[in-house]
Short mmCIF file of C-alpha atoms and ligand atoms in Angstrom, two decimals:
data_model
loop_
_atom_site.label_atom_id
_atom_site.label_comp_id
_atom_site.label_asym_id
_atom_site.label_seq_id
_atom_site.Cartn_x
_atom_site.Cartn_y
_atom_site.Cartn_z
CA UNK H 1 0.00 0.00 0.00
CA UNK H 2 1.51 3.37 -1.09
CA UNK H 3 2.71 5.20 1.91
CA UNK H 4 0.54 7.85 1.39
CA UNK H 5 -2.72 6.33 1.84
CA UNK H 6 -1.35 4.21 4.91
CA UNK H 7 -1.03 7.25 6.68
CA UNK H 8 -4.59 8.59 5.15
CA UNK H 9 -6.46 5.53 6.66
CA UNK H 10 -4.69 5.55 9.83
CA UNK H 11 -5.52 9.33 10.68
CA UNK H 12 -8.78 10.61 10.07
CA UNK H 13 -9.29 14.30 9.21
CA UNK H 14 -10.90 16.14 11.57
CA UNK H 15 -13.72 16.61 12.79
CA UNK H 16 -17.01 13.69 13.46
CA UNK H 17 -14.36 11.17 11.70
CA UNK H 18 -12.41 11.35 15.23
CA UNK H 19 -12.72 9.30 17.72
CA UNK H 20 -13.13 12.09 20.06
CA UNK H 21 -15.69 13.96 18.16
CA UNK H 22 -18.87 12.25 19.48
CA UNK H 23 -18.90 12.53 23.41
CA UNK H 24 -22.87 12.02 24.55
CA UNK H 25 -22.45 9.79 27.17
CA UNK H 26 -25.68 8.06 26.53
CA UNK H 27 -24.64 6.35 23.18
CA UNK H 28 -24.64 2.63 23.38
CA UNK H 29 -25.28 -0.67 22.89
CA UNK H 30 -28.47 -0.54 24.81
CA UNK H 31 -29.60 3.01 23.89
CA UNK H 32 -29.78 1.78 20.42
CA UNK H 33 -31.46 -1.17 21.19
CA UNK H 34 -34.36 -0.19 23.41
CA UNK H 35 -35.28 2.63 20.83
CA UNK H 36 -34.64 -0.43 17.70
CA UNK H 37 -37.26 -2.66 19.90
CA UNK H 38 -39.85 0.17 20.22
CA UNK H 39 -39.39 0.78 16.14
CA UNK H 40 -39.85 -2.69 14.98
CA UNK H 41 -43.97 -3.16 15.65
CA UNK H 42 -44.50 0.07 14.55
CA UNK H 43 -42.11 -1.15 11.28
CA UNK H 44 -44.12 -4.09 11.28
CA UNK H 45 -47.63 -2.93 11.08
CA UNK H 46 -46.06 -0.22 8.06
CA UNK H 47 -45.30 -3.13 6.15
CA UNK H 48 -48.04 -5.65 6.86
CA UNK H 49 -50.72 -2.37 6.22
CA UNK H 50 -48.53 -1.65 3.18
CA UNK H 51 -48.76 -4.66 1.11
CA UNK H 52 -52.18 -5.05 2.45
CA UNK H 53 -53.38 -1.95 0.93
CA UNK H 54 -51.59 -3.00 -2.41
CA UNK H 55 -53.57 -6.10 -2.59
CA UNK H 56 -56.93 -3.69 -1.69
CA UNK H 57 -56.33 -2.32 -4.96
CA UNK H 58 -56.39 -5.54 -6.90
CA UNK H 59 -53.48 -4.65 -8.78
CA UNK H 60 -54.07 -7.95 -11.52
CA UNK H 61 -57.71 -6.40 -12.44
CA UNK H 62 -57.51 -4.53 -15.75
CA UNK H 63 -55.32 -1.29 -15.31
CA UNK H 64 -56.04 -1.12 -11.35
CA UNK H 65 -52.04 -1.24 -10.65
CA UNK H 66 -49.77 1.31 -10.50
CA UNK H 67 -46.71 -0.03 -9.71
CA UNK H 68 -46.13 -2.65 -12.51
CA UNK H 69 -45.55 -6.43 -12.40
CA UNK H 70 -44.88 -7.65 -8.94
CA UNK H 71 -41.16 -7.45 -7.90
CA UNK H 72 -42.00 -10.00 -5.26
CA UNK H 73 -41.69 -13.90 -6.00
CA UNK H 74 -45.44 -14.48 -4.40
CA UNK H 75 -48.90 -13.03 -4.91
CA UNK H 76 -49.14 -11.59 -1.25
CA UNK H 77 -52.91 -11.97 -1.00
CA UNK H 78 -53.82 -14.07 -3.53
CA UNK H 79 -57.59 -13.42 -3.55
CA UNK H 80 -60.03 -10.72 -4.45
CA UNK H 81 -59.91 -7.77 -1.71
CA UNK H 82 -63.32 -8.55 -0.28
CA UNK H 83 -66.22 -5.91 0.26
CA UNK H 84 -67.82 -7.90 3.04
CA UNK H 85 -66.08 -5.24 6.11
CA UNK H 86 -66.74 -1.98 5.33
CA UNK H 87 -64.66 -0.24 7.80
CA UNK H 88 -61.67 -3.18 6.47
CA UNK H 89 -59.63 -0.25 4.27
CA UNK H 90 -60.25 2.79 6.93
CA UNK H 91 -58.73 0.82 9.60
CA UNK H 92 -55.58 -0.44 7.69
CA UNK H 93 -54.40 2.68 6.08
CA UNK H 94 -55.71 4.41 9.86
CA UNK H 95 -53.02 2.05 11.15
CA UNK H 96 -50.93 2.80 8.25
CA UNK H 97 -49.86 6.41 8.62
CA UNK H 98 -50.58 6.31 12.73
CA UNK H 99 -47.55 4.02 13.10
CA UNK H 100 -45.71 5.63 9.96
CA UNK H 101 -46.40 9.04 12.08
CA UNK H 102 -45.94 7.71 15.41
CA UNK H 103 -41.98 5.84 14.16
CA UNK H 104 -40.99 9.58 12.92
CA UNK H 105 -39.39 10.63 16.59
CA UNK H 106 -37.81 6.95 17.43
CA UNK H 107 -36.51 6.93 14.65
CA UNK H 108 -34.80 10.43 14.30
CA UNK H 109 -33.57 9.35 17.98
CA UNK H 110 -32.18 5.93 16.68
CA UNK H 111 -30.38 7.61 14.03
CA UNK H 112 -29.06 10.40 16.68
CA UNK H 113 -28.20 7.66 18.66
CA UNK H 114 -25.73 5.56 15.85
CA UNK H 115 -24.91 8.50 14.36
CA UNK H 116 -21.06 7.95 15.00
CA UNK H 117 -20.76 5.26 12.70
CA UNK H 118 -22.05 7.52 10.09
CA UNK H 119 -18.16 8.36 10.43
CA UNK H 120 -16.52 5.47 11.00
CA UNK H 121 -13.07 5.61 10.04
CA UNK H 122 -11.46 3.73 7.41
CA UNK H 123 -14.53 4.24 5.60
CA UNK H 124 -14.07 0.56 4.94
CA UNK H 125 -12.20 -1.95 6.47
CA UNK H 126 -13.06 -5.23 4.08
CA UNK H 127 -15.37 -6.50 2.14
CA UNK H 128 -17.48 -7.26 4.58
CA UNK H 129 -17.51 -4.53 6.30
CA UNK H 130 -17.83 -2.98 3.10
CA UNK H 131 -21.28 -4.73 2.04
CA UNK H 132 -22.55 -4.05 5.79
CA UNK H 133 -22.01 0.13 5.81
CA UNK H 134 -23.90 -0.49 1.74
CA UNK H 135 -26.82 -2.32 3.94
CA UNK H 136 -26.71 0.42 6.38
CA UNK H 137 -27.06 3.04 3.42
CA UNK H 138 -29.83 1.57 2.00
CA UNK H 139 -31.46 1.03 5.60
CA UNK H 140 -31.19 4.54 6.65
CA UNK H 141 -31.91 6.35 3.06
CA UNK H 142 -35.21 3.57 2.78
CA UNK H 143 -36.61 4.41 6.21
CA UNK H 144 -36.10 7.97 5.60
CA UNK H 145 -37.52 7.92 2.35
CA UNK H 146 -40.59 6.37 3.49
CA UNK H 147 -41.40 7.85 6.00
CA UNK H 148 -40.78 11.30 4.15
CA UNK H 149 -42.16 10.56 1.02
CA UNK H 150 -45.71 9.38 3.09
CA UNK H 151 -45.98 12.12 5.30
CA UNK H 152 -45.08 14.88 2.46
CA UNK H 153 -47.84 12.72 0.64
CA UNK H 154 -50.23 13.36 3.14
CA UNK H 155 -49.55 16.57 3.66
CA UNK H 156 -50.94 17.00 0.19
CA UNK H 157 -46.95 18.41 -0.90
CA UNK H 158 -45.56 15.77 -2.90
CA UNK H 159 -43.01 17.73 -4.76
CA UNK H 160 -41.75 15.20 -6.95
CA UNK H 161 -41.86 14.52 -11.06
CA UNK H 162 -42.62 10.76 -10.69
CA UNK H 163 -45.25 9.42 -8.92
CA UNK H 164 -46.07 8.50 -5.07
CA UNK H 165 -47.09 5.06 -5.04
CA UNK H 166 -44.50 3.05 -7.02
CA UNK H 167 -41.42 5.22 -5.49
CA UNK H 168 -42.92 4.61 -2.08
CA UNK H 169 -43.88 0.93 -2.69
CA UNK H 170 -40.37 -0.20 -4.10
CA UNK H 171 -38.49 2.53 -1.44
CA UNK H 172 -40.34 0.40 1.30
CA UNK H 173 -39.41 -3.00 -0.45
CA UNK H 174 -35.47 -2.06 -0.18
CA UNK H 175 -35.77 -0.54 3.24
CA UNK H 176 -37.37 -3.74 4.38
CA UNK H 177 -34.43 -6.34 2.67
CA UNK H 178 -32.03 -4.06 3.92
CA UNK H 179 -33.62 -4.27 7.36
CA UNK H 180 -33.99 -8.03 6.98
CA UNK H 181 -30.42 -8.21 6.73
CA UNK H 182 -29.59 -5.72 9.90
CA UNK H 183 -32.05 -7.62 12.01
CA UNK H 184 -30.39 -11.07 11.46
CA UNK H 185 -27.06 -9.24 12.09
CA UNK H 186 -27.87 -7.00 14.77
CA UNK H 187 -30.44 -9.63 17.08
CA UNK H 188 -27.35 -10.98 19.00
CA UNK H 189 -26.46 -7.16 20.04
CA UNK H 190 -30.15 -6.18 20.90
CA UNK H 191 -30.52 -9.77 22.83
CA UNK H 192 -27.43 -9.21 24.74
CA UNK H 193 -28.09 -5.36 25.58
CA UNK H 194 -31.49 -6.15 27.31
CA UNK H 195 -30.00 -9.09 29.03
CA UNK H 196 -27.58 -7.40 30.60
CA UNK H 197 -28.68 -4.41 31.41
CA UNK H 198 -32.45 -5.20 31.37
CA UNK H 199 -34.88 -1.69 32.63
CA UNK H 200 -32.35 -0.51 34.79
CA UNK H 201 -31.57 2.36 33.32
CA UNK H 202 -34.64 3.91 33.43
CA UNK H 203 -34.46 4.36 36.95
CA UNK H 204 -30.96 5.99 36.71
CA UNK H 205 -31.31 10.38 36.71
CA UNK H 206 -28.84 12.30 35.00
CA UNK H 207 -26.85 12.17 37.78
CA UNK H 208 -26.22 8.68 37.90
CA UNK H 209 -26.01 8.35 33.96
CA UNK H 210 -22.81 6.48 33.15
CA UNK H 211 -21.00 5.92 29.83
CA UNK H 212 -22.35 2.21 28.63
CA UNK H 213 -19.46 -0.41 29.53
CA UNK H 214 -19.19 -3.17 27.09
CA UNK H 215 -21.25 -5.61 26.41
CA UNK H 216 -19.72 -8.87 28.18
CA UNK H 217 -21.64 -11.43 25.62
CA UNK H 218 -20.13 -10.13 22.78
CA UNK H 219 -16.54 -10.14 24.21
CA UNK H 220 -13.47 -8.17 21.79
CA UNK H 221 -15.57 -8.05 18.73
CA UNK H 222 -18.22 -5.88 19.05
CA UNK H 223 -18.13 -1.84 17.38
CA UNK H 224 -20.26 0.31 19.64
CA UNK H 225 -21.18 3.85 18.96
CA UNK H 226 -20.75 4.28 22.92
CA UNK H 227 -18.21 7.02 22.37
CA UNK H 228 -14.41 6.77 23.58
CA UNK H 229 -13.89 9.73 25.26
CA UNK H 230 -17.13 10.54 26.94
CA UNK H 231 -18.02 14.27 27.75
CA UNK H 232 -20.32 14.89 31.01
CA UNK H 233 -23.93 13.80 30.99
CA UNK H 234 -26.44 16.49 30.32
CA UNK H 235 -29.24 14.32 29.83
CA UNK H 236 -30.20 11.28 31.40
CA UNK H 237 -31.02 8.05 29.46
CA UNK H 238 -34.81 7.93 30.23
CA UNK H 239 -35.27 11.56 29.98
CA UNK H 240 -34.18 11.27 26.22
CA UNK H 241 -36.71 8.12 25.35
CA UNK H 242 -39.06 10.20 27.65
CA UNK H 243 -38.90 13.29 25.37
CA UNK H 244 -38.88 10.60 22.45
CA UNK H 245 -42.35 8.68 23.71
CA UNK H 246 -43.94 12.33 24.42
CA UNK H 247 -43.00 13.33 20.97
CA UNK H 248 -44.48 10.35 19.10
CA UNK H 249 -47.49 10.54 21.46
CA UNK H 250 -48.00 13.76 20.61
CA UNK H 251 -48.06 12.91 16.95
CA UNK H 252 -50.57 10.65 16.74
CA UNK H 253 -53.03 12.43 19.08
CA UNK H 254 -52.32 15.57 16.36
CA UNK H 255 -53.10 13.30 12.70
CA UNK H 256 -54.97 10.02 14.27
CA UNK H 257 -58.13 11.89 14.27
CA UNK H 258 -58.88 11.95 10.87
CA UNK H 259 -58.86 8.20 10.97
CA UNK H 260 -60.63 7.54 14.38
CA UNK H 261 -63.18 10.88 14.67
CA UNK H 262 -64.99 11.68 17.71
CA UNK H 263 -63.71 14.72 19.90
CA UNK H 264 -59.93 13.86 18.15
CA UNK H 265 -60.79 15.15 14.96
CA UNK H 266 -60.76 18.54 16.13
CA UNK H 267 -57.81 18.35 17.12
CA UNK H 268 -55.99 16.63 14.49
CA UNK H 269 -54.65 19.91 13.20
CA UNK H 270 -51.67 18.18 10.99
CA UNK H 271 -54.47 16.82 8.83
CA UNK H 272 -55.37 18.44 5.97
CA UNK H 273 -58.03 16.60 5.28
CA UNK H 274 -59.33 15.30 8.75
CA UNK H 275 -61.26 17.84 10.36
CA UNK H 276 -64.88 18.56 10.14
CA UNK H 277 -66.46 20.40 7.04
CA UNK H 278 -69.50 21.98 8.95
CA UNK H 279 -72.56 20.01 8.73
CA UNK H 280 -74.28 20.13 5.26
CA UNK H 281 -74.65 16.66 3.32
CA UNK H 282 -71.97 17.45 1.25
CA UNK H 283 -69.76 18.92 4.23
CA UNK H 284 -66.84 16.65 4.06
CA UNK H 285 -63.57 15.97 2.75
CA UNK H 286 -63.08 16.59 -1.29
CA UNK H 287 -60.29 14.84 -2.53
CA UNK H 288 -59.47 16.16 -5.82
CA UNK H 289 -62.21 18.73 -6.93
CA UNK H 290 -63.95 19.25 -10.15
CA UNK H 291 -62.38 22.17 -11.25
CA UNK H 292 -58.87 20.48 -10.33
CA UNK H 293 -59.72 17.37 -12.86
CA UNK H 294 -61.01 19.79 -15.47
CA UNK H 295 -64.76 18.58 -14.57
CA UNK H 296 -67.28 21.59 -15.72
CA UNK H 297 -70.94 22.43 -15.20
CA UNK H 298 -71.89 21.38 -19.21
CA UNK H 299 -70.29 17.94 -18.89
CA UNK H 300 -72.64 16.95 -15.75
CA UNK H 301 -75.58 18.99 -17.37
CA UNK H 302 -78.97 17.47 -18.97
CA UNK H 303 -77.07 16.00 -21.82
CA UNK H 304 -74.73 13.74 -19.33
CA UNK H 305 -75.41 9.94 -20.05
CA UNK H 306 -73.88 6.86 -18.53
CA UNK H 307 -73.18 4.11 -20.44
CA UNK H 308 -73.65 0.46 -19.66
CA UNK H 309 -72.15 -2.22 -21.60
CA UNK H 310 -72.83 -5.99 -21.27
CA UNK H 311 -74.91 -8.10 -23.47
CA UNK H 312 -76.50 -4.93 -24.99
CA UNK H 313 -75.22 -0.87 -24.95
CA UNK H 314 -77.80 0.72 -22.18
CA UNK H 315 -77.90 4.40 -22.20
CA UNK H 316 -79.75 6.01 -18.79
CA UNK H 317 -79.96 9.84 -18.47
CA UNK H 318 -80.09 10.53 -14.31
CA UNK H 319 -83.70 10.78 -14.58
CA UNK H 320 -83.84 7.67 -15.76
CA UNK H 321 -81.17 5.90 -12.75
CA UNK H 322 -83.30 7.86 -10.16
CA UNK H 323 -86.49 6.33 -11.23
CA UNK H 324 -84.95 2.52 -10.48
CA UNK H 325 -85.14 0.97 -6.87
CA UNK H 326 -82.96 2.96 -5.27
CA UNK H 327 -80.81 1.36 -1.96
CA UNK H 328 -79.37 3.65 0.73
CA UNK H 329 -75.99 2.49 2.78
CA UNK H 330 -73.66 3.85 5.25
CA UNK H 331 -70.12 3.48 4.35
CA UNK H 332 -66.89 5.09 4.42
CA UNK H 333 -64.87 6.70 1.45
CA UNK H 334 -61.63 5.55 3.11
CA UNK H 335 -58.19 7.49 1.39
CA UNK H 336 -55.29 5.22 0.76
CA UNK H 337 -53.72 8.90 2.90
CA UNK H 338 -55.71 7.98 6.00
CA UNK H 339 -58.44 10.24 6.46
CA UNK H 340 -62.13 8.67 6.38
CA UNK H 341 -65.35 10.03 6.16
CA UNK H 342 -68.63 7.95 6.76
CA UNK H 343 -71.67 9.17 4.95
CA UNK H 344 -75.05 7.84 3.96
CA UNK H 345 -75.12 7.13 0.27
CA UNK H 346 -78.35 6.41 -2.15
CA UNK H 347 -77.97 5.35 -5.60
CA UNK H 348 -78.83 1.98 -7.93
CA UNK H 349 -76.75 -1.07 -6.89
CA UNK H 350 -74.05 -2.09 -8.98
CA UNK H 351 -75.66 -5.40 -9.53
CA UNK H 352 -78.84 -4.16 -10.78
CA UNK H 353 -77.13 -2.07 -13.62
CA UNK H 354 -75.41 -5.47 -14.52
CA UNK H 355 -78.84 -6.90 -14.84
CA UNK H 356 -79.71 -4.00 -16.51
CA UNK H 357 -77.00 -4.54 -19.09
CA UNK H 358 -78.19 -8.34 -19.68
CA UNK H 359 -75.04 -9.72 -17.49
CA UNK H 360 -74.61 -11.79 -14.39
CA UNK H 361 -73.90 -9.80 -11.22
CA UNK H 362 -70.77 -11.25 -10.47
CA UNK H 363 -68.98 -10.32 -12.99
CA UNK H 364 -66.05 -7.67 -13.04
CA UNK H 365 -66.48 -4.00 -14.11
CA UNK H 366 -64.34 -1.31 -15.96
CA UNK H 367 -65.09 2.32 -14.68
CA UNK H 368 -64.53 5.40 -16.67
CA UNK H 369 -65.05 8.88 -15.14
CA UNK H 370 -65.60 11.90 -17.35
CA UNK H 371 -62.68 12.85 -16.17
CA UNK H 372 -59.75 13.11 -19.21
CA UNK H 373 -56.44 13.06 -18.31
CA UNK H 374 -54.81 12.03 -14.52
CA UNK H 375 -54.48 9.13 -12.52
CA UNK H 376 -58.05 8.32 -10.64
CA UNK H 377 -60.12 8.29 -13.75
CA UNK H 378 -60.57 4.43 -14.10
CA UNK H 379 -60.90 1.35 -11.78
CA UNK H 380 -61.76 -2.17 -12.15
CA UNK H 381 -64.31 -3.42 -9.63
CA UNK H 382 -64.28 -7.17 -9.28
CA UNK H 383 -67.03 -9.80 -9.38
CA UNK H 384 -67.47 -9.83 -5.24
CA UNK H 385 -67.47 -5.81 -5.24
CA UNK H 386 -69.92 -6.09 -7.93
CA UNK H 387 -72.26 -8.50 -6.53
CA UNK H 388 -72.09 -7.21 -3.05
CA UNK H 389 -75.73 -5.50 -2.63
CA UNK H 390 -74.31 -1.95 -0.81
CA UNK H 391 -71.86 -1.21 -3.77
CA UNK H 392 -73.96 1.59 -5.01
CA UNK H 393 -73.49 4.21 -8.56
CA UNK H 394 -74.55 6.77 -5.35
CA UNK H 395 -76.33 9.62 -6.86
CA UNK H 396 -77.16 11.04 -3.67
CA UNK H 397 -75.22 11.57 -0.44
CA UNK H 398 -77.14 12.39 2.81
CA UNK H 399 -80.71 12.64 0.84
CA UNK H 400 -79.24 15.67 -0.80
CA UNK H 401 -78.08 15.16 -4.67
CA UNK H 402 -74.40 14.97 -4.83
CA UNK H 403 -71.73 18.39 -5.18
CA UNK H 404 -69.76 18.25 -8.30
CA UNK H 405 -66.82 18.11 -6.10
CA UNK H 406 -68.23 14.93 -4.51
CA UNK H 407 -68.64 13.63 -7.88
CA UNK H 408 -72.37 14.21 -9.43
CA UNK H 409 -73.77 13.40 -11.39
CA UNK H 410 -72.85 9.58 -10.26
CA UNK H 411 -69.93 8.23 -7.94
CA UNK H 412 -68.63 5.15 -7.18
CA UNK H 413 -69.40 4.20 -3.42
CA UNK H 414 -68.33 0.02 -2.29
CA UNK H 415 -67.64 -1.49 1.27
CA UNK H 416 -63.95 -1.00 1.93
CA UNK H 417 -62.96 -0.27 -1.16
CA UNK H 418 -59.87 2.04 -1.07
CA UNK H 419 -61.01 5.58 -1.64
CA UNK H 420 -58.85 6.13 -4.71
CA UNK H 421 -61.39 3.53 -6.79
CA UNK H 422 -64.43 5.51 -5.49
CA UNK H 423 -64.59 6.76 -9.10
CA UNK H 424 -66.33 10.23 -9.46
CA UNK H 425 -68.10 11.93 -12.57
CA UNK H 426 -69.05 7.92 -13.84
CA UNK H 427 -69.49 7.92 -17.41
CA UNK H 428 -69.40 3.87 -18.73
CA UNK H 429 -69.65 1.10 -16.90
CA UNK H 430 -68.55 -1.87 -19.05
CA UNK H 431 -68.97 -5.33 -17.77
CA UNK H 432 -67.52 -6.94 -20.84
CA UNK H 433 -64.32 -6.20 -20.42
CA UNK H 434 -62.55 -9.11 -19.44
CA UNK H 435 -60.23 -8.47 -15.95
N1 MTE V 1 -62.62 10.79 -11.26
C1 MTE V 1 -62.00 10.82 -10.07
N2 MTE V 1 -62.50 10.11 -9.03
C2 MTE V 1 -61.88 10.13 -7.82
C3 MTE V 1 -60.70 10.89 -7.62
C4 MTE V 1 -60.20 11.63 -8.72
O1 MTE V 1 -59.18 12.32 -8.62
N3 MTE V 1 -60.87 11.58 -9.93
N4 MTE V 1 -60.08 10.87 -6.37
C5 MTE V 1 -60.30 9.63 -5.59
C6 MTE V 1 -59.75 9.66 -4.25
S1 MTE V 1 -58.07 9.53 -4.11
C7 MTE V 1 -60.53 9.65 -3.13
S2 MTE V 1 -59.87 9.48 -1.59
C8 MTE V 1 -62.00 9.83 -3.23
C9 MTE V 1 -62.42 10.98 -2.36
O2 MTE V 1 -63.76 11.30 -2.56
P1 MTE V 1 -64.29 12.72 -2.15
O3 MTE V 1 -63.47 13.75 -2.82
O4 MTE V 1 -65.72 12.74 -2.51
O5 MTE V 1 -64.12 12.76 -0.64
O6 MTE V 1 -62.39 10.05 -4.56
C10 MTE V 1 -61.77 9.26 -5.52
N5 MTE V 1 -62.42 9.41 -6.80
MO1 MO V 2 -57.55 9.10 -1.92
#
């Protein structure tokens, strides 16, 4: 090795590459491992609520997916999402962003936490080392990017050319092989950490905070981030996971309303779309409005038809779909972002217009909205959805006939159906089209 780069790797330029750098006395072994232990459910339900919702959507029906052939070797849930619990969708994507929100401060305090590694110096030391900092890059950069990339999605800012769902979906797919990989690596640490030192300290004030000794399980080999020249403690181990715990606490009591209601939606004043509207039938959340998907007054006017296509081409005006049996359900539009709303919608049940169109009611449909160009302006329903009686063309909402902004002249309403496939402004419903 050229003498110049011996004397590179063994003296680190200044600053967080030396060892003296990072002094919090806190750092450690079991710091880390408490705050990994309280991430994991909340990682867990993410992911199980993730893939769940991406099965909701029926991805293999027509043009329902967005994110392209599966880059996973199984069909996760390899049946039809089911209409039979409304609430089903509301309370997975509720869970969803709660425990996306909720891991934001644990895991800011995780990263604080390992942060001197971050600076390890050599850079690397082999190849193993090597692939283990590239596991730790895509760990870090995945959870960040997920958790960003939801809550700026929420937060209605999504700033980016290409679109949420796939860059989200395949982000959380390399955060979670990356995090495979740490956990099978990193279990013996965690294990030995809580052995050892167990609760204790969370009884211990700052004043009888200690630097973490080492760990006697894992004898010479283990790299710590406990620092090797500690400073004096300033903070005391449970006052930092205290701060942590208020912080994520205080999170979810902020955003959780829009999924749960009652007296917390008032309060849930980082949702934009979770409070109350006032109280009119057509008081609550609008997605995307008419005027945003280039929906106008003359497209919904007297000359609006829908379109059913089966054994024979059925053309009703909205005269015509109010004067069939018309069914009235209570059901949730339930946003893949988290909010929910629960109204009472009347319209013609999707399995009568099948009828009506000289086809069996459990077959699937293709939905097209007036709607011209954006995502949102198609869905395939399939044959359960279809034959379920409460999936409703709602013309109504609340007795009163429905805003443009809520989608009139006819919407899409179906038990747990993920709000994005709530198609507004129908035009054709086409139960030909093979799924
Ligand atoms: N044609 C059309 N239908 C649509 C949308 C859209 O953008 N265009 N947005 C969907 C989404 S993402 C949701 S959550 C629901 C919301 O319905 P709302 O705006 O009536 O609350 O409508 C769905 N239907
Ligand atoms: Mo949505």
């Amino acid at each position: 090795m050229p003498a110049r780069l011996k004397r590179l790797l063994e003296n680190p330029p200044p600053g967080p590459f030396r060892e003296g750098f990072w002094r919090s006395p806190i750092r450690g072994p079991w710091l880390a491992s408490v705050l990994s232990s309280a991430l994991l459910p909340l990682i867990v339900i993410c992911a199980v609520t993730g893939f769940v919702s991406h099965a909701a959507y029926d991805p293999e029906l027509g043009s329902n997916s967005v994110t392209g052939p599966s880059p996973l070797p199984i069909e996760l849930l390899p049946f039809d999402w089911p209409a039979t619990w409304p609430w089903l969708y509301a309370v997975n994507q509720g869970l969803h962003v709660v425990a996306g929100i909720a891991a934001i401060p644990i895991l800011l305090a995780k990263l604080w936490a390992v942060i001197p590694k971050l600076f390890e110096w050599p850079p690397v030391r082999s190849v193993a080392h090597a692939l283990e900092r590239l596991s730790l890059a895509l760990l870090v950069g995945g959870s960040l990017w997920v958790l960003f990339s939801g809550v700026l999605n929420i937060q209605l800012f999504y700033p980016w050319p290409f679109p949420f769902v796939p860059a989200h979906y395949y982000g959380a797919i390399v955060f979670l092989g990356a995090l495979l990989f740490h956990l099978v690596i990193k279990l013996p640490v965690v294990a030995a950490a809580l052995r050892e030192r167990g609760l204790t300290p969370l009884r211990e004030d700052a004043a009888h905070t200690e630097p973490e000794p080492p760990l006697a399980a894992l004898g010479e080999i283990q790299h710590t981030s406990a620092p090797a020249a500690p400073g004096p403690t300033t903070v005391s181990r449970r006052a930092l996971l205290g701060t942590v715990a208020a912080g994520s606490a205080g999170l979810v009591v902020l955003t959780a309303g829009q999924s749960i209601g009652g007296p917390l939606r008032q309060v849930s004043i980082l949702a934009p779309r979770g409070r109350e509207y006032g109280d009119g039938p057509n008081d609550f959340p609008v997605n995307k409005t008419a005027q945003g998907r280039g929906i106008t007054e003359e497209m919904v006017g007297s000359s609006w038809r829908l379109t059913l296509v089966g054994s024979a081409r059925v053309e009703l005006s909205r005269e015509q779909l109010l004067a069939l049996p018309q069914r009235t359900h209570t059901l949730p539009i339930a946003c893949v972002e988290g909010w929910s709303s629960t109204q009472d919608w009347t319209g013609v049940p999707l399995r009568d217009l099948a009828t009506l169109a000289g086809v069996p009611a459990d077959r699937a449909v293709f939905v097209q909205s007036l709607q011209e160009g954006g995502s949102f302006r198609k869905v395939t329903l399939n044959p359960g959805q279809v034959a379920d009686s409460r999936s409703l063309l709602a013309l109504k909402v609340n007795e009163a006939d429905l805003s443009l902004d809520h989608g009139f002249p006819a919407r899409i309403i179906v038990p747990a159906l993920p709000g994005v496939h709530c198609t507004k402004w129908v035009s054709s419903l086409d139960f030909t089209k093979e799924a």
